């Protein structure tokens, strides 16, 4: 049935695309890793069966494989402008094993453009993937300045950058959404401030990309990374680069591979071909979802997620022993990732009780230990995190709340 122009997400239609959901487990650790589309698995296998050859030769199968790769890269580049704005040229997208790996490569590639005494701003609300690679540049004399989360609001405030930006600032690195707080950082004021001193922006979009459409050109950021395995794809990641950002990159590839594009410079030895072909099922799925509902995919997805997270937050608010770590109310800037601690039980104990109900959630610092400490929490204990995706159902949420009732 085509449900064109219906207001709500057809969750049965959605779930039919994810074989791993056909189980009695409810998966709510989606910010850790999301279920994979059947089409991703099928296309990955198809590539391995049909085009197991190296690219670049004149014989037919090699040429055919090259065409498949160009098609995949173009389709994946489309993810960076799904919400509008100019399309990103495919060669301005690099693929890697993970966001951590891509941002490490980016830092290495930018190293020659940075001089001792130049400053880089990093945030303590970030996952370590967008902190560690920049901290390592201190060995070359780079100066790190910390943009700190405010413990009272549990947010990064763009105006706090005003005390940190100087004429030596080269780069502002921050997350687009916290993988622990579920809050979105408004990039507009961040980019405007960075630009005003001639600095560039490197944004970690990992926690944002499964929930909202990307508009890279409109945001005006230079580098934007996210992990495809959290957006229903295979275990790999993408880095989109603006034209100016791309032009700054030093080559990490073989010395004779001189094409001046991220696709060459940041992909030493190439990208994983079969995963790229498989991952191209992600934009196709989002297109199909939009066609099915007669509305942009992430408009339908975010409305559904908003209802789910609203119910979780509302329920948690009734529990006196619970402290929500992040915004306590659902809203447009609130992703369906909810962290909390309880005054009665440790996060680990709560999660183990919930495991027994065959519901997958998780506890810890989620590779954002600096954020956990900045909020006055124990790094090793961390928080309980419930992270939802659009394929979660209201019935699963009720199961979760019943399990939490017994676990808290
Ligand atoms: C916000 C955020 N950034 C970066 C990463 C790192 O991604 P990857 O595992 O692809 O390196 C994660 C992983 O959980 C994340 O949640």
PDB file of C-alpha atoms in Angstrom, residues 170-357:
ATOM      1  CA  UNK A 170      42.779  27.978  12.322  1.00  0.00           C
ATOM      2  CA  UNK A 171      40.124  25.441  13.124  1.00  0.00           C
ATOM      3  CA  UNK A 172      36.973  24.995  15.200  1.00  0.00           C
ATOM      4  CA  UNK A 173      36.114  21.337  15.783  1.00  0.00           C
ATOM      5  CA  UNK A 174      32.840  20.302  17.339  1.00  0.00           C
ATOM      6  CA  UNK A 175      30.056  17.841  17.235  1.00  0.00           C
ATOM      7  CA  UNK A 176      26.778  18.545  15.443  1.00  0.00           C
ATOM      8  CA  UNK A 177      24.891  16.575  18.091  1.00  0.00           C
ATOM      9  CA  UNK A 178      26.003  14.979  21.307  1.00  0.00           C
ATOM     10  CA  UNK A 179      25.899  11.182  21.294  1.00  0.00           C
ATOM     11  CA  UNK A 180      25.185  11.315  25.010  1.00  0.00           C
ATOM     12  CA  UNK A 181      22.988  14.397  25.565  1.00  0.00           C
ATOM     13  CA  UNK A 182      20.953  14.063  22.377  1.00  0.00           C
ATOM     14  CA  UNK A 183      21.176  17.836  21.861  1.00  0.00           C
ATOM     15  CA  UNK A 184      21.850  19.485  18.510  1.00  0.00           C
ATOM     16  CA  UNK A 185      24.433  22.254  18.206  1.00  0.00           C
ATOM     17  CA  UNK A 186      23.202  25.098  15.976  1.00  0.00           C
ATOM     18  CA  UNK A 187      26.026  25.330  13.446  1.00  0.00           C
ATOM     19  CA  UNK A 188      25.075  28.768  12.063  1.00  0.00           C
ATOM     20  CA  UNK A 189      26.513  30.895  14.900  1.00  0.00           C
ATOM     21  CA  UNK A 190      29.530  28.588  15.225  1.00  0.00           C
ATOM     22  CA  UNK A 191      30.470  28.822  11.551  1.00  0.00           C
ATOM     23  CA  UNK A 192      29.832  32.598  11.447  1.00  0.00           C
ATOM     24  CA  UNK A 193      32.162  33.167  14.402  1.00  0.00           C
ATOM     25  CA  UNK A 194      34.860  30.890  12.991  1.00  0.00           C
ATOM     26  CA  UNK A 195      34.664  32.554   9.575  1.00  0.00           C
ATOM     27  CA  UNK A 196      34.955  36.001  11.136  1.00  0.00           C
ATOM     28  CA  UNK A 197      38.534  35.194  12.213  1.00  0.00           C
ATOM     29  CA  UNK A 198      39.318  33.175   9.079  1.00  0.00           C
ATOM     30  CA  UNK A 199      39.064  29.794  10.822  1.00  0.00           C
ATOM     31  CA  UNK A 200      37.568  26.639   9.310  1.00  0.00           C
ATOM     32  CA  UNK A 201      35.142  24.147  10.860  1.00  0.00           C
ATOM     33  CA  UNK A 202      35.374  20.389  11.218  1.00  0.00           C
ATOM     34  CA  UNK A 203      32.076  18.902  12.340  1.00  0.00           C
ATOM     35  CA  UNK A 204      31.340  15.444  13.700  1.00  0.00           C
ATOM     36  CA  UNK A 205      27.904  14.575  12.292  1.00  0.00           C
ATOM     37  CA  UNK A 206      27.804  10.985  13.554  1.00  0.00           C
ATOM     38  CA  UNK A 207      25.025  11.459  16.110  1.00  0.00           C
ATOM     39  CA  UNK A 208      23.048  13.801  13.848  1.00  0.00           C
ATOM     40  CA  UNK A 209      23.017  11.983  10.514  1.00  0.00           C
ATOM     41  CA  UNK A 210      20.645   9.110  11.450  1.00  0.00           C
ATOM     42  CA  UNK A 211      17.962  11.626  12.476  1.00  0.00           C
ATOM     43  CA  UNK A 212      18.079  14.724  10.283  1.00  0.00           C
ATOM     44  CA  UNK A 213      18.798  15.541   6.641  1.00  0.00           C
ATOM     45  CA  UNK A 214      22.222  17.011   5.913  1.00  0.00           C
ATOM     46  CA  UNK A 215      22.695  20.323   4.069  1.00  0.00           C
ATOM     47  CA  UNK A 216      26.457  20.633   4.010  1.00  0.00           C
ATOM     48  CA  UNK A 217      26.689  23.513   1.523  1.00  0.00           C
ATOM     49  CA  UNK A 218      24.160  25.596   3.454  1.00  0.00           C
ATOM     50  CA  UNK A 219      25.962  25.106   6.752  1.00  0.00           C
ATOM     51  CA  UNK A 220      29.196  26.352   5.226  1.00  0.00           C
ATOM     52  CA  UNK A 221      31.407  23.905   7.123  1.00  0.00           C
ATOM     53  CA  UNK A 222      34.621  22.652   5.581  1.00  0.00           C
ATOM     54  CA  UNK A 223      34.683  19.057   6.795  1.00  0.00           C
ATOM     55  CA  UNK A 224      31.746  16.964   7.955  1.00  0.00           C
ATOM     56  CA  UNK A 225      32.052  13.291   8.919  1.00  0.00           C
ATOM     57  CA  UNK A 226      29.524  10.625   9.802  1.00  0.00           C
ATOM     58  CA  UNK A 227      29.424   6.854  10.163  1.00  0.00           C
ATOM     59  CA  UNK A 228      27.335   4.891   7.681  1.00  0.00           C
ATOM     60  CA  UNK A 229      26.908   2.003  10.099  1.00  0.00           C
ATOM     61  CA  UNK A 230      24.771   4.284  12.265  1.00  0.00           C
ATOM     62  CA  UNK A 231      22.712   5.334   9.242  1.00  0.00           C
ATOM     63  CA  UNK A 232      21.588   1.773   8.403  1.00  0.00           C
ATOM     64  CA  UNK A 233      24.609   0.992   6.226  1.00  0.00           C
ATOM     65  CA  UNK A 234      27.763  -1.122   6.495  1.00  0.00           C
ATOM     66  CA  UNK A 235      30.627  -0.479   8.909  1.00  0.00           C
ATOM     67  CA  UNK A 236      32.334   2.462   7.247  1.00  0.00           C
ATOM     68  CA  UNK A 237      32.158   6.258   7.270  1.00  0.00           C
ATOM     69  CA  UNK A 238      32.125   9.305   4.998  1.00  0.00           C
ATOM     70  CA  UNK A 239      33.844  12.674   5.136  1.00  0.00           C
ATOM     71  CA  UNK A 240      32.414  15.457   2.986  1.00  0.00           C
ATOM     72  CA  UNK A 241      34.685  18.410   2.181  1.00  0.00           C
ATOM     73  CA  UNK A 242      33.900  21.890   0.900  1.00  0.00           C
ATOM     74  CA  UNK A 243      35.868  23.016  -2.173  1.00  0.00           C
ATOM     75  CA  UNK A 244      38.083  25.227   0.045  1.00  0.00           C
ATOM     76  CA  UNK A 245      38.489  22.447   2.595  1.00  0.00           C
ATOM     77  CA  UNK A 246      39.409  19.985  -0.155  1.00  0.00           C
ATOM     78  CA  UNK A 247      42.020  22.342  -1.586  1.00  0.00           C
ATOM     79  CA  UNK A 248      43.915  22.422   1.729  1.00  0.00           C
ATOM     80  CA  UNK A 249      44.526  18.693   1.952  1.00  0.00           C
ATOM     81  CA  UNK A 250      47.996  17.228   1.631  1.00  0.00           C
ATOM     82  CA  UNK A 251      48.171  13.901  -0.159  1.00  0.00           C
ATOM     83  CA  UNK A 252      48.145  10.768   2.012  1.00  0.00           C
ATOM     84  CA  UNK A 253      48.097   8.520  -1.042  1.00  0.00           C
ATOM     85  CA  UNK A 254      50.987   7.195  -3.189  1.00  0.00           C
ATOM     86  CA  UNK A 255      53.146  10.002  -4.518  1.00  0.00           C
ATOM     87  CA  UNK A 256      52.126   9.406  -8.132  1.00  0.00           C
ATOM     88  CA  UNK A 257      48.413   9.530  -7.265  1.00  0.00           C
ATOM     89  CA  UNK A 258      48.136  13.261  -7.498  1.00  0.00           C
ATOM     90  CA  UNK A 259      44.472  14.013  -8.218  1.00  0.00           C
ATOM     91  CA  UNK A 260      43.720  17.010  -6.007  1.00  0.00           C
ATOM     92  CA  UNK A 261      40.574  15.578  -4.434  1.00  0.00           C
ATOM     93  CA  UNK A 262      39.711  14.126  -1.012  1.00  0.00           C
ATOM     94  CA  UNK A 263      38.660  10.934  -2.818  1.00  0.00           C
ATOM     95  CA  UNK A 264      42.312  10.437  -3.742  1.00  0.00           C
ATOM     96  CA  UNK A 265      44.204  12.334  -1.068  1.00  0.00           C
ATOM     97  CA  UNK A 266      42.373  10.920   1.955  1.00  0.00           C
ATOM     98  CA  UNK A 267      41.930   7.386   0.684  1.00  0.00           C
ATOM     99  CA  UNK A 268      45.374   5.798   0.693  1.00  0.00           C
ATOM    100  CA  UNK A 269      45.055   2.524  -1.187  1.00  0.00           C
ATOM    101  CA  UNK A 270      41.367   3.163  -2.108  1.00  0.00           C
ATOM    102  CA  UNK A 271      38.138   2.651  -0.242  1.00  0.00           C
ATOM    103  CA  UNK A 272      36.334  -0.641   0.465  1.00  0.00           C
ATOM    104  CA  UNK A 273      34.602  -1.246  -2.849  1.00  0.00           C
ATOM    105  CA  UNK A 274      31.973  -3.743  -1.803  1.00  0.00           C
ATOM    106  CA  UNK A 275      30.949  -1.618   1.174  1.00  0.00           C
ATOM    107  CA  UNK A 276      30.604   1.458  -1.017  1.00  0.00           C
ATOM    108  CA  UNK A 277      28.347  -0.444  -3.412  1.00  0.00           C
ATOM    109  CA  UNK A 278      26.366  -1.828  -0.479  1.00  0.00           C
ATOM    110  CA  UNK A 279      26.120   1.563   1.251  1.00  0.00           C
ATOM    111  CA  UNK A 280      24.566   3.156  -1.812  1.00  0.00           C
ATOM    112  CA  UNK A 281      21.390   1.350  -0.727  1.00  0.00           C
ATOM    113  CA  UNK A 282      21.079   3.910   2.094  1.00  0.00           C
ATOM    114  CA  UNK A 283      20.210   6.935  -0.087  1.00  0.00           C
ATOM    115  CA  UNK A 284      17.987   4.663  -2.199  1.00  0.00           C
ATOM    116  CA  UNK A 285      16.106   3.594   0.944  1.00  0.00           C
ATOM    117  CA  UNK A 286      15.655   7.200   2.082  1.00  0.00           C
ATOM    118  CA  UNK A 287      14.308   8.083  -1.375  1.00  0.00           C
ATOM    119  CA  UNK A 288      11.895   5.141  -1.204  1.00  0.00           C
ATOM    120  CA  UNK A 289      10.788   6.180   2.278  1.00  0.00           C
ATOM    121  CA  UNK A 290      10.084   9.707   1.024  1.00  0.00           C
ATOM    122  CA  UNK A 291       8.133   8.352  -1.963  1.00  0.00           C
ATOM    123  CA  UNK A 292       6.178   6.012   0.283  1.00  0.00           C
ATOM    124  CA  UNK A 293       5.074   8.865   2.545  1.00  0.00           C
ATOM    125  CA  UNK A 294       4.913  11.729   0.072  1.00  0.00           C
ATOM    126  CA  UNK A 295       7.195  13.811   2.298  1.00  0.00           C
ATOM    127  CA  UNK A 296      10.946  14.240   2.763  1.00  0.00           C
ATOM    128  CA  UNK A 297      12.330  11.175   4.508  1.00  0.00           C
ATOM    129  CA  UNK A 298      13.762  12.911   7.552  1.00  0.00           C
ATOM    130  CA  UNK A 299      10.622  14.967   8.065  1.00  0.00           C
ATOM    131  CA  UNK A 300       8.652  11.745   8.588  1.00  0.00           C
ATOM    132  CA  UNK A 301      11.470  10.111  10.540  1.00  0.00           C
ATOM    133  CA  UNK A 302      11.968  13.010  12.945  1.00  0.00           C
ATOM    134  CA  UNK A 303       8.234  13.331  13.653  1.00  0.00           C
ATOM    135  CA  UNK A 304       8.081   9.630  14.563  1.00  0.00           C
ATOM    136  CA  UNK A 305      11.219   9.816  16.713  1.00  0.00           C
ATOM    137  CA  UNK A 306       9.925  12.956  18.417  1.00  0.00           C
ATOM    138  CA  UNK A 307       6.859  11.049  19.637  1.00  0.00           C
ATOM    139  CA  UNK A 308       8.961   8.125  20.877  1.00  0.00           C
ATOM    140  CA  UNK A 309      11.486  10.227  22.746  1.00  0.00           C
ATOM    141  CA  UNK A 310       8.720  12.394  24.186  1.00  0.00           C
ATOM    142  CA  UNK A 311       7.152   9.346  25.787  1.00  0.00           C
ATOM    143  CA  UNK A 312      10.477   8.188  27.273  1.00  0.00           C
ATOM    144  CA  UNK A 313      11.294  11.635  28.671  1.00  0.00           C
ATOM    145  CA  UNK A 314       7.819  12.086  30.069  1.00  0.00           C
ATOM    146  CA  UNK A 315       8.009   8.748  31.865  1.00  0.00           C
ATOM    147  CA  UNK A 316      11.505   9.346  33.227  1.00  0.00           C
ATOM    148  CA  UNK A 317      10.342  12.728  34.569  1.00  0.00           C
ATOM    149  CA  UNK A 318       7.873  10.918  36.850  1.00  0.00           C
ATOM    150  CA  UNK A 319      10.683   8.988  38.539  1.00  0.00           C
ATOM    151  CA  UNK A 320      12.161  10.916  41.476  1.00  0.00           C
ATOM    152  CA  UNK A 321      15.334   8.801  41.518  1.00  0.00           C
ATOM    153  CA  UNK A 322      16.158   9.657  37.905  1.00  0.00           C
ATOM    154  CA  UNK A 323      18.286  12.551  36.699  1.00  0.00           C
ATOM    155  CA  UNK A 324      18.084  13.056  32.947  1.00  0.00           C
ATOM    156  CA  UNK A 325      21.470  14.020  31.527  1.00  0.00           C
ATOM    157  CA  UNK A 326      20.479  16.419  28.753  1.00  0.00           C
ATOM    158  CA  UNK A 327      17.343  18.344  27.865  1.00  0.00           C
ATOM    159  CA  UNK A 328      14.373  16.931  29.762  1.00  0.00           C
ATOM    160  CA  UNK A 329      11.842  17.800  27.070  1.00  0.00           C
ATOM    161  CA  UNK A 330      11.416  16.693  23.476  1.00  0.00           C
ATOM    162  CA  UNK A 331      11.856  19.390  20.843  1.00  0.00           C
ATOM    163  CA  UNK A 332      13.282  20.032  17.400  1.00  0.00           C
ATOM    164  CA  UNK A 333      16.797  20.283  18.821  1.00  0.00           C
ATOM    165  CA  UNK A 334      16.394  17.056  20.803  1.00  0.00           C
ATOM    166  CA  UNK A 335      17.379  13.792  19.122  1.00  0.00           C
ATOM    167  CA  UNK A 336      15.963  10.479  20.371  1.00  0.00           C
ATOM    168  CA  UNK A 337      19.026   9.727  22.493  1.00  0.00           C
ATOM    169  CA  UNK A 338      18.340   9.865  26.224  1.00  0.00           C
ATOM    170  CA  UNK A 339      20.877   9.466  28.995  1.00  0.00           C
ATOM    171  CA  UNK A 340      20.146   9.321  32.686  1.00  0.00           C
ATOM    172  CA  UNK A 341      21.468   8.265  36.062  1.00  0.00           C
ATOM    173  CA  UNK A 342      19.557   6.961  39.058  1.00  0.00           C
ATOM    174  CA  UNK A 343      20.190   7.735  42.704  1.00  0.00           C
ATOM    175  CA  UNK A 344      19.268   4.148  43.572  1.00  0.00           C
ATOM    176  CA  UNK A 345      21.157   1.923  41.167  1.00  0.00           C
ATOM    177  CA  UNK A 346      24.359   2.089  39.157  1.00  0.00           C
ATOM    178  CA  UNK A 347      23.990   2.380  35.353  1.00  0.00           C
ATOM    179  CA  UNK A 348      25.521  -1.050  34.873  1.00  0.00           C
ATOM    180  CA  UNK A 349      22.991  -2.724  37.176  1.00  0.00           C
ATOM    181  CA  UNK A 350      20.071  -1.021  35.438  1.00  0.00           C
ATOM    182  CA  UNK A 351      21.278  -2.069  32.005  1.00  0.00           C
ATOM    183  CA  UNK A 352      21.764  -5.690  33.061  1.00  0.00           C
ATOM    184  CA  UNK A 353      18.194  -5.830  34.336  1.00  0.00           C
ATOM    185  CA  UNK A 354      16.942  -4.377  31.057  1.00  0.00           C
ATOM    186  CA  UNK A 355      19.023  -6.936  29.107  1.00  0.00           C
ATOM    187  CA  UNK A 356      16.902  -9.633  30.751  1.00  0.00           C
ATOM    188  CA  UNK A 357      13.824  -8.166  29.075  1.00  0.00           C
TER     189      UNK A 357
END
